[in-house]
Coordinates of C-alpha atoms in Angstrom, one line a residue:
M1 CA 17.8 59.2 -20.0
K2 CA 18.3 61.4 -17.0
T3 CA 15.4 59.7 -15.3
V4 CA 17.1 56.3 -15.7
I5 CA 20.5 57.6 -14.4
F6 CA 18.8 59.2 -11.4
S7 CA 16.9 56.0 -10.7
I8 CA 20.2 53.9 -10.7
L9 CA 22.0 56.4 -8.5
F10 CA 19.1 56.4 -6.1
S11 CA 18.9 52.6 -5.9
L12 CA 22.7 52.5 -5.3
L13 CA 22.6 55.0 -2.5
L14 CA 19.6 53.3 -1.0
S15 CA 21.5 50.0 -1.1
L16 CA 24.6 51.5 0.5
S17 CA 22.5 53.1 3.2
F18 CA 20.6 49.9 3.8
S19 CA 23.9 47.9 4.1
A20 CA 25.4 50.5 6.5
A21 CA 22.2 50.3 8.5
K22 CA 22.7 46.5 9.0
A23 CA 26.1 47.0 10.8
V24 CA 25.5 46.5 14.5
N25 CA 27.7 47.3 17.5
Y26 CA 27.1 44.7 20.2
S27 CA 28.3 44.9 23.8
N28 CA 28.6 42.1 26.3
T29 CA 29.4 42.2 30.0
G30 CA 29.8 38.5 30.7
T31 CA 26.9 36.5 29.6
N32 CA 26.2 33.3 27.5
Q33 CA 24.3 35.0 24.8
A34 CA 24.7 33.6 21.3
Y35 CA 25.7 35.8 18.4
S36 CA 25.5 35.4 14.6
L37 CA 27.6 38.3 13.3
S38 CA 27.4 39.9 9.9
S39 CA 30.1 41.7 7.9
G40 CA 30.6 45.1 9.5
D41 CA 29.4 44.0 12.9
T42 CA 31.4 44.5 16.1
L43 CA 31.1 42.6 19.3
R44 CA 32.8 44.1 22.4
I45 CA 33.4 41.9 25.5
L46 CA 33.6 44.7 28.1
E47 CA 34.0 42.8 31.3
G48 CA 33.3 39.5 33.0
T49 CA 33.5 36.1 31.3
Y50 CA 31.7 35.5 28.0
S51 CA 30.6 31.9 27.6
G52 CA 28.1 31.9 24.7
S53 CA 28.5 30.7 21.1
I54 CA 29.6 32.6 18.1
N55 CA 27.7 31.0 15.3
N56 CA 29.0 33.2 12.5
L57 CA 32.2 35.4 12.2
P58 CA 32.4 36.5 8.5
N59 CA 35.0 38.6 6.8
G60 CA 34.5 42.2 8.0
A61 CA 33.2 41.3 11.5
V62 CA 35.2 42.1 14.6
I63 CA 35.3 40.8 18.1
I64 CA 37.2 43.0 20.7
V65 CA 38.0 41.6 24.1
S66 CA 38.7 44.4 26.7
A67 CA 41.6 44.3 29.2
N68 CA 39.4 43.3 32.1
A69 CA 37.3 40.7 30.2
R70 CA 37.5 37.0 29.5
F71 CA 36.4 35.5 26.2
R72 CA 35.6 31.8 26.6
P73 CA 33.0 30.9 23.9
S74 CA 31.3 27.5 24.1
S75 CA 31.8 27.3 20.4
I76 CA 32.9 29.5 17.5
N77 CA 32.5 29.1 13.7
F78 CA 35.7 29.9 11.8
W79 CA 34.7 28.0 8.7
T80 CA 32.9 30.7 6.9
P81 CA 35.1 33.5 5.6
A82 CA 36.3 34.6 9.0
G83 CA 36.7 38.1 10.5
R84 CA 39.0 39.5 13.1
I85 CA 39.6 39.1 16.8
V86 CA 41.5 41.7 18.9
N87 CA 42.3 40.4 22.4
N88 CA 43.4 42.9 25.1
G89 CA 42.3 40.6 28.0
K90 CA 42.1 36.8 28.2
V91 CA 40.9 34.3 25.7
Q92 CA 40.4 30.6 26.2
F93 CA 39.3 27.9 23.7
D94 CA 38.5 24.6 25.4
Y95 CA 38.8 22.7 22.1
S96 CA 40.8 22.6 18.9
I97 CA 40.5 25.6 16.5
G98 CA 40.4 25.1 12.7
V99 CA 40.4 28.2 10.5
G100 CA 39.3 27.8 6.9
G101 CA 39.0 31.3 5.4
H102 CA 39.9 35.0 5.9
F103 CA 40.9 35.4 9.5
S104 CA 43.2 37.6 11.7
F105 CA 43.9 37.5 15.4
E106 CA 45.7 40.3 17.2
N107 CA 46.8 39.2 20.7
N108 CA 47.8 41.8 23.2
G109 CA 46.9 39.7 26.3
E110 CA 46.7 36.0 27.1
V111 CA 45.4 33.2 24.9
A112 CA 45.1 29.5 25.8
I113 CA 43.9 26.8 23.4
Q114 CA 43.2 23.3 24.8
G115 CA 43.8 21.4 21.6
D116 CA 45.3 22.1 18.1
L117 CA 45.4 25.3 16.2
S118 CA 45.0 24.5 12.5
F119 CA 45.1 27.0 9.6
Y120 CA 43.8 25.2 6.5
N121 CA 44.5 26.0 2.9
G122 CA 42.6 29.0 1.6
A123 CA 42.5 32.8 1.8
N124 CA 45.0 34.9 3.9
K125 CA 45.1 34.1 7.6
T126 CA 47.3 35.9 10.2
W127 CA 48.0 35.5 13.9
T128 CA 50.1 38.2 15.7
N129 CA 51.3 37.9 19.2
K130 CA 52.2 41.5 20.2
S131 CA 54.9 42.3 22.7
G132 CA 53.9 41.4 26.3
S133 CA 51.3 38.8 25.3
S134 CA 51.3 35.0 25.5
L135 CA 49.8 32.2 23.5
T136 CA 49.7 28.6 24.8
V137 CA 48.6 25.8 22.6
S138 CA 48.4 22.4 24.3
G139 CA 48.3 20.5 20.9
S140 CA 50.0 21.2 17.6
I141 CA 50.0 24.1 15.2
S142 CA 49.6 23.6 11.4
L143 CA 50.1 26.3 8.8
G144 CA 48.4 25.8 5.5
T145 CA 48.6 28.1 2.4
N146 CA 48.6 31.9 2.9
T147 CA 49.1 31.6 6.6
T148 CA 51.4 34.0 8.6
I149 CA 52.3 33.8 12.3
Q150 CA 54.2 36.6 13.9
N151 CA 55.3 36.0 17.4
D152 CA 56.8 39.1 19.2
A153 CA 56.1 37.7 22.7
K154 CA 55.8 34.2 24.3
L155 CA 54.5 31.2 22.3
S156 CA 54.4 27.7 23.9
V157 CA 53.3 24.7 21.9
G158 CA 52.7 21.3 23.5
G159 CA 52.9 19.3 20.3
S160 CA 54.6 20.1 17.0
I161 CA 54.7 23.0 14.6
N162 CA 54.1 22.1 10.9
L163 CA 54.6 24.6 8.1
D164 CA 52.8 22.6 5.4
A165 CA 52.9 25.1 2.5
N166 CA 55.7 27.0 0.8
N167 CA 53.9 30.3 1.3
S168 CA 53.2 29.7 5.0
S169 CA 55.5 31.7 7.3
L170 CA 56.5 31.8 10.9
T171 CA 58.5 34.7 12.2
N172 CA 59.7 34.7 15.9
T173 CA 61.1 37.8 17.5
G174 CA 60.1 36.7 21.0
I175 CA 60.5 33.4 22.8
L176 CA 59.1 30.2 21.2
F177 CA 58.9 26.8 23.0
V178 CA 58.0 23.7 21.0
T179 CA 57.6 20.4 22.8
G180 CA 57.4 18.2 19.7
N181 CA 59.1 18.7 16.3
L182 CA 59.3 21.7 14.1
N183 CA 58.8 20.5 10.5
S184 CA 59.0 23.2 7.8
N185 CA 58.1 23.3 4.2
G186 CA 57.6 27.1 4.4
Q187 CA 59.4 30.3 5.5
L188 CA 60.9 30.0 9.0
N189 CA 62.6 33.1 10.4
N190 CA 63.9 33.1 13.9
Q191 CA 65.2 36.4 15.3
N192 CA 65.2 35.7 19.1
T193 CA 64.9 32.5 21.1
L194 CA 63.6 29.2 19.7
N195 CA 63.6 26.1 21.9
I196 CA 62.7 22.7 20.4
A197 CA 62.4 19.6 22.4
G198 CA 62.1 17.4 19.3
N199 CA 63.7 17.5 15.9
L200 CA 64.1 20.4 13.5
N201 CA 63.5 19.3 9.9
Q202 CA 63.8 21.8 7.0
W203 CA 62.2 19.9 4.1
N204 CA 61.5 22.9 1.8
G205 CA 61.2 26.7 1.8
S206 CA 63.8 28.7 3.7
L207 CA 65.1 29.0 7.2
S208 CA 67.0 32.0 8.6
N209 CA 68.3 32.4 12.1
T210 CA 69.6 35.7 13.6
G211 CA 68.8 34.5 17.2
S212 CA 69.3 31.4 19.2
I213 CA 68.0 27.9 18.3
H214 CA 68.3 25.2 20.9
Q215 CA 66.9 21.8 20.2
S216 CA 67.0 18.4 21.9
G217 CA 66.7 16.4 18.7
T218 CA 68.5 16.4 15.4
F219 CA 68.6 19.1 12.8
T220 CA 68.2 17.9 9.2
I221 CA 68.6 20.0 6.1
S222 CA 67.3 18.3 2.9
S223 CA 69.0 18.4 -0.5
G224 CA 68.3 21.6 -2.3
M225 CA 67.6 23.6 0.8
T226 CA 69.6 26.5 2.2
Y227 CA 70.0 27.4 5.9
V228 CA 71.7 30.6 7.0
N229 CA 72.9 30.7 10.7
Q230 CA 73.8 34.3 11.6
C231 CA 73.9 33.8 15.4
E232 CA 73.6 30.6 17.4
L233 CA 72.4 27.0 16.7
I234 CA 72.9 24.4 19.4
T235 CA 71.6 20.9 19.1
K236 CA 71.5 18.0 21.5
G237 CA 71.0 15.4 18.7
G238 CA 73.5 16.5 16.1
I239 CA 73.2 17.9 12.6
N240 CA 72.9 16.3 9.2
N241 CA 73.4 18.7 6.3
N242 CA 72.4 17.5 2.8
G243 CA 71.8 21.0 1.4
T244 CA 73.6 24.3 1.7
F245 CA 74.6 25.4 5.2
Q246 CA 75.9 29.0 5.6
N247 CA 77.3 29.6 9.1
N248 CA 78.2 33.1 10.2
G249 CA 77.9 32.5 14.0
L250 CA 78.2 29.4 16.3
V251 CA 77.1 25.9 15.4
W252 CA 77.3 23.5 18.3
A253 CA 76.3 20.0 17.0
G254 CA 75.5 17.8 19.9
T255 CA 75.5 18.5 23.7
S256 CA 74.3 15.1 25.0
N257 CA 77.8 13.5 25.6
T258 CA 76.6 10.5 23.5
A259 CA 77.3 9.2 20.0
A260 CA 74.5 11.7 18.8
D261 CA 77.0 14.5 19.2
Q262 CA 78.0 14.7 15.5
L263 CA 78.0 16.9 12.5
T264 CA 77.7 15.1 9.2
N265 CA 78.1 17.2 6.1
S266 CA 77.0 15.6 2.8
G267 CA 76.2 18.9 1.1
S268 CA 77.9 22.3 1.1
F269 CA 79.0 23.9 4.3
I270 CA 80.3 27.5 4.1
N271 CA 81.9 29.0 7.2
A272 CA 82.5 32.7 7.7
A273 CA 85.8 34.2 8.8
N274 CA 84.9 34.3 12.6
A275 CA 82.3 31.6 12.6
K276 CA 82.8 28.5 14.8
V277 CA 81.7 24.9 14.6
R278 CA 81.8 22.7 17.7
T279 CA 81.1 18.9 17.9
A280 CA 82.3 15.6 19.2
T281 CA 82.4 13.8 15.8
F282 CA 83.0 15.6 12.6
T283 CA 82.4 13.8 9.3
N284 CA 82.6 15.6 5.9
Y285 CA 81.5 13.8 2.7
G286 CA 80.7 17.0 0.8
S287 CA 82.5 20.4 0.6
F288 CA 83.5 22.6 3.5
T289 CA 84.8 26.0 2.4
G290 CA 85.3 29.5 3.8
A291 CA 87.3 30.1 6.9
G292 CA 86.7 30.2 10.7
F293 CA 87.1 27.4 13.3
I294 CA 86.2 23.7 13.7
Y295 CA 86.5 22.4 17.3
V296 CA 86.2 18.6 17.7
T297 CA 86.5 16.6 20.9
G298 CA 86.4 13.1 19.2
Q299 CA 86.9 11.4 15.9
T300 CA 87.2 13.4 12.6
T301 CA 86.7 11.9 9.1
L302 CA 87.2 13.3 5.7
G303 CA 85.4 11.0 3.3
S304 CA 87.0 10.0 -0.1
N305 CA 84.8 12.4 -2.0
G306 CA 85.0 15.1 0.7
V307 CA 86.8 18.4 0.2
I308 CA 87.8 21.0 2.8
G309 CA 89.2 24.4 1.8
I310 CA 89.7 26.0 -1.6
G311 CA 92.4 25.4 -4.2
T312 CA 93.0 29.1 -5.1
S313 CA 95.2 31.6 -3.1
T314 CA 93.5 33.1 -0.1
L315 CA 94.4 34.8 3.2
D316 CA 91.5 33.1 4.9
T317 CA 92.2 29.8 6.8
I318 CA 90.0 27.0 8.1
K319 CA 91.4 26.2 11.5
V320 CA 90.8 22.7 12.7
Y321 CA 91.4 21.7 16.3
D322 CA 90.9 18.0 17.2
L323 CA 91.5 17.4 20.9
T324 CA 92.1 13.7 20.3
R325 CA 94.0 13.7 17.1
T326 CA 95.8 10.4 16.6
N327 CA 98.1 11.2 13.8
A328 CA 100.2 14.3 14.0
S329 CA 101.0 14.2 10.3
N330 CA 97.3 14.5 9.3
I331 CA 94.6 17.0 10.2
F332 CA 91.9 14.4 10.3
D333 CA 91.9 11.0 12.0
N334 CA 90.5 9.4 8.9
Q335 CA 91.8 11.4 6.0
W336 CA 90.8 10.0 2.6
G337 CA 89.5 13.2 0.8
T338 CA 91.1 16.4 -0.3
V339 CA 92.6 18.9 2.1
R340 CA 93.2 22.3 0.5
P341 CA 96.2 24.5 1.4
N342 CA 94.1 27.0 3.4
T343 CA 93.1 24.3 5.9
V344 CA 95.4 24.2 8.9
Y345 CA 95.6 22.4 12.3
R346 CA 95.6 25.1 15.1
A347 CA 94.9 25.0 18.8
F348 CA 92.3 27.6 20.0
A349 CA 89.9 28.1 22.9
E350 CA 86.7 26.1 23.3
P351 CA 83.7 27.9 21.7
D352 CA 80.8 28.5 24.0
S353 CA 77.3 30.0 23.8
I354 CA 78.1 33.1 25.8
E355 CA 80.0 34.6 22.9
S356 CA 78.3 37.2 20.7
Y357 CA 78.3 37.3 16.9
P358 CA 77.8 40.3 14.6
G359 CA 74.8 38.7 12.9
C360 CA 72.8 38.3 16.1
S361 CA 69.6 40.4 16.1
Q362 CA 69.0 43.2 18.5
A363 CA 66.0 41.4 19.8
Y364 CA 68.1 38.4 20.8
K365 CA 70.9 40.5 22.3
I366 CA 68.4 42.2 24.6
T367 CA 66.9 38.9 25.6
A368 CA 70.3 37.3 26.2
A369 CA 71.5 40.2 28.3
S370 CA 68.5 40.0 30.6
A371 CA 68.3 36.2 30.8
P372 CA 70.0 34.3 33.7
L373 CA 73.4 32.9 32.5
P374 CA 73.5 29.1 32.1
V375 CA 76.3 27.1 33.8
K376 CA 79.7 27.7 32.3
W377 CA 82.3 25.1 33.2
N378 CA 85.7 26.6 34.1
Y379 CA 87.5 23.4 34.6
F380 CA 87.0 19.7 35.5
H381 CA 89.9 17.4 36.6
V382 CA 90.2 14.0 38.1
K383 CA 93.3 12.9 40.1
M384 CA 94.2 9.9 42.1
L385 CA 95.0 10.9 45.7
Q386 CA 95.6 8.4 48.5
D387 CA 94.4 5.6 46.3
Q388 CA 91.0 7.0 45.4
P389 CA 89.8 9.3 42.6
V390 CA 89.2 13.0 43.5
L391 CA 87.1 15.2 41.2
Y392 CA 87.8 19.0 41.0
W393 CA 85.6 21.4 39.1
S394 CA 84.7 25.0 38.9
A395 CA 81.7 26.6 37.3
D396 CA 79.9 29.9 36.9
Y397 CA 76.2 29.4 37.7
E398 CA 73.0 30.9 39.1
P399 CA 72.1 30.3 42.7
G400 CA 70.5 27.0 43.6
M401 CA 72.0 25.1 40.7
L402 CA 72.3 21.3 41.2
F403 CA 75.5 19.4 40.3
E404 CA 75.1 15.6 39.7
I405 CA 78.3 13.6 39.9
Q406 CA 78.1 10.6 37.6
R407 CA 80.3 7.6 37.3
S408 CA 80.7 4.9 34.6
Y409 CA 82.9 1.9 33.9
D410 CA 82.1 1.6 30.2
N411 CA 81.8 5.3 29.2
V412 CA 78.2 4.5 28.1
N413 CA 76.1 3.8 31.2
F414 CA 76.5 6.5 33.9
T415 CA 75.2 6.4 37.4
V416 CA 74.6 9.3 39.8
I417 CA 76.8 8.8 42.8
S418 CA 76.4 12.1 44.6
N419 CA 74.9 15.6 44.4
A420 CA 76.1 19.0 45.2
T421 CA 74.5 22.5 45.2
S422 CA 76.1 25.7 44.1
N423 CA 78.0 27.7 46.7
N424 CA 79.7 31.1 46.9
T425 CA 83.2 29.8 46.0
A426 CA 82.3 28.4 42.6
A427 CA 84.9 25.6 43.3
Y428 CA 84.1 22.0 44.2
S429 CA 85.7 18.7 45.0
F430 CA 84.5 15.2 45.6
A431 CA 86.4 12.0 46.6
D432 CA 85.0 8.8 45.3
A433 CA 85.5 6.1 47.9
G434 CA 83.1 3.6 46.3
I435 CA 84.9 2.6 43.1
D436 CA 85.0 -1.1 42.0
R437 CA 88.7 -1.9 42.2
H438 CA 88.3 -4.9 40.0
Q439 CA 87.7 -2.5 37.1
V440 CA 90.6 -1.2 34.9
A441 CA 89.3 2.4 34.5
V442 CA 86.6 4.7 35.7
Y443 CA 84.9 7.5 33.9
Y444 CA 83.4 10.7 35.4
R445 CA 81.2 13.6 34.3
I446 CA 79.3 16.4 36.0
K447 CA 75.7 17.3 35.1
G448 CA 74.6 20.9 35.9
V449 CA 70.9 21.4 36.3
S450 CA 69.7 25.1 36.2
A451 CA 67.5 26.1 39.1
V452 CA 65.8 28.7 36.9
D453 CA 64.6 26.8 33.8
G454 CA 65.8 23.2 34.3
D455 CA 68.4 23.6 31.5
V456 CA 71.0 20.8 31.6
K457 CA 74.7 21.1 30.7
Y458 CA 77.4 18.4 31.0
T459 CA 81.1 18.6 31.5
D460 CA 83.4 16.6 29.2
T461 CA 84.0 13.1 30.4
R462 CA 87.2 12.4 32.3
M463 CA 88.8 8.9 32.6
I464 CA 91.4 7.7 35.1
R465 CA 92.9 4.2 35.3
I466 CA 92.4 2.5 38.6
A467 CA 95.2 -0.1 38.2
E468 CA 97.8 2.2 36.7
A469 CA 97.0 5.4 38.5
K470 CA 99.9 5.0 40.9
T471 CA 102.5 4.8 38.2
A472 CA 101.2 7.6 36.0
T473 CA 102.5 10.6 37.9
L474 CA 104.3 13.8 36.9
S475 CA 106.1 16.5 38.7
L476 CA 106.8 20.1 37.8
Y477 CA 110.1 21.9 38.6
P478 CA 110.5 24.6 39.5
N479 CA 107.0 25.1 40.9
P480 CA 106.2 28.0 41.5
T481 CA 108.2 29.3 38.6
R482 CA 109.1 32.8 37.3
N483 CA 110.3 31.6 33.9
N484 CA 110.6 28.2 32.4
A485 CA 109.4 24.9 34.0
A486 CA 109.9 21.3 33.1
V487 CA 107.8 18.1 33.3
N488 CA 109.4 15.1 35.0
Y489 CA 107.7 11.8 34.2
K490 CA 108.7 8.2 34.8
S491 CA 107.4 5.7 32.2
S492 CA 107.6 1.9 32.1
Q493 CA 107.7 1.8 28.3
T494 CA 108.2 3.9 25.2
E495 CA 105.0 5.8 24.5
Q496 CA 103.6 8.8 22.7
L497 CA 102.1 11.5 24.9
I498 CA 100.6 15.0 24.7
I499 CA 101.5 17.7 27.2
R500 CA 98.7 20.3 27.6
I501 CA 98.6 23.5 29.6
K502 CA 95.3 24.9 30.6
S503 CA 94.3 28.1 32.5
A504 CA 92.4 28.0 35.7
N505 CA 89.1 28.6 33.8
G506 CA 89.7 25.5 31.6
Q507 CA 91.0 27.3 28.4
Q508 CA 93.7 25.5 26.6
I509 CA 96.9 27.6 26.4
Y510 CA 99.4 25.3 24.8
M511 CA 99.7 21.7 23.6
K512 CA 102.6 19.6 22.2
N513 CA 103.4 16.0 21.3
V514 CA 106.3 14.2 23.1
V515 CA 107.7 10.7 23.1
A516 CA 108.6 9.2 26.5
T517 CA 111.1 6.4 26.8
A518 CA 111.3 3.7 29.5
G519 CA 112.7 5.2 32.7
S520 CA 112.9 8.9 33.8
N521 CA 111.9 11.6 31.3
R522 CA 112.3 15.4 31.4
F523 CA 110.4 17.7 29.0
E524 CA 111.2 21.4 29.0
L525 CA 108.3 23.8 28.9
G526 CA 109.9 27.0 27.6
E527 CA 106.4 28.3 26.9
T528 CA 105.8 28.9 30.6
S529 CA 108.0 32.0 30.5
Q530 CA 105.3 33.7 28.3
L531 CA 102.5 32.9 30.7
K532 CA 101.0 35.7 32.9
S533 CA 101.1 35.3 36.7
G534 CA 98.4 32.9 37.9
I535 CA 97.4 29.3 38.3
Y536 CA 97.5 26.8 35.5
F537 CA 97.1 23.0 35.1
V538 CA 99.6 20.8 33.2
E539 CA 98.0 17.6 31.9
L540 CA 99.7 14.5 30.5
I541 CA 97.5 12.8 27.9
K542 CA 97.9 9.3 26.4
G543 CA 95.6 8.6 23.5
M544 CA 92.2 10.0 24.6
E545 CA 93.0 9.7 28.4
I546 CA 94.4 12.2 30.9
I547 CA 96.7 10.0 32.8
A548 CA 98.2 12.7 35.1
A549 CA 97.7 16.3 36.0
E550 CA 99.5 18.8 38.2
K551 CA 98.9 22.4 39.2
L552 CA 101.5 25.0 38.1
V553 CA 101.9 28.4 39.8
K554 CA 103.4 31.1 37.6
Q555 CA 104.7 34.1 39.6

């Protein structure tokens, strides 16, 4: 019996010793030698450029690329249960990569893939971009089952990103650029900066954002899905919510100055106490509860089945501010649904992306603090002087920013009529001597183009009537003033107007509805006595149009 046991132990030790003996440490200094690695083998690329083929990379095998080396294999086999690659230098794949088994990639340097990066269904697969590294994929990235991507640095994708499985995950604590769409059926967690040129579609799984998501397309949340925004979500193509949307930060739905600037809620939208929603068109067919702020520059609709607010007693209020409200007795332009008591109409300052929210991650706060500031519009006004429109605007910017002045006669098709570059005063003006005087009205907007990253930001659109501009005038008295001031306005008919006071940086201070009768009108502005010393603008609004404006100096 002892002999048998001894024989078994001896055979086992011999086997282990033989296996250990098979593990090989290879070193390469920049050749095209081919390798077929076995489990336990290590290949070190010490220097130069490696250009050979890796015929086998099984589980347990390791390739290490040194800081001064370049790994550019002519081919590499990831189909067998794959091993591990640690990159401290530069890696380049001149073809698409498909991973079908065990695999892990730790990137501490630079990686470029001239094609797609596909993780197929199968055993665990991980890709980690460590701080200070970069990964550039010219094609798309697809994540099958048991796939994890952790980006702590810079990841650029020329195509789309597809999280195809519920247990696939993408966590971004760095900067991620996606040229195509981001389609997720898995676990998407953004903690820093995510820029998407296409659409963001959350079909399944979960999506959490404690950083900043900027996208040029639309954002769609499917029925049954939940999205939590802790920090900042800004879309160019608007938002369609059919699931559950929890907003604890800023949601800016639409920045294109087109009909795409809309938020349509057909599911459940929950807004935190200090959270803000900004859009051009707000449509609610579902339930909107919580508190916070809703800032709308265009039409608002509460559908027949829509509900906003809650029916029970609460100290929280949902504050709605529609800059173009048509009916002072209603909160919404089209109000067919149910408005609960904690929903109120209230004027407040325009939300912007420079604000910070408690739920923003530390990673994003550090990135935002070190990044160049995008253009911030302080004000934009158009006045008729000496029978021609004159544009006035002020902006905070980075040096070299380009301003495109655009004109339209239908508020749809805009043409660039002039350009200006940023100066040291941050204040600009432009007189348009080329208007078509056969038109009734003309529309203007300014397009700011960042000199740093090409980011684009528009002003609101301003309209002025060509035929009636001479008669739509107001005067302020006294001006300058130490206390109260009054608006003097001469009208040809009875009309409903809005008087709005804005600060020099464009923030709304006060707004009230008035009725002008045919002839001379005087409207007292007792609120000016509460203003601090400075420069303000008093605007007279009819419908959706600013028909006159005048500068007010408070001493």
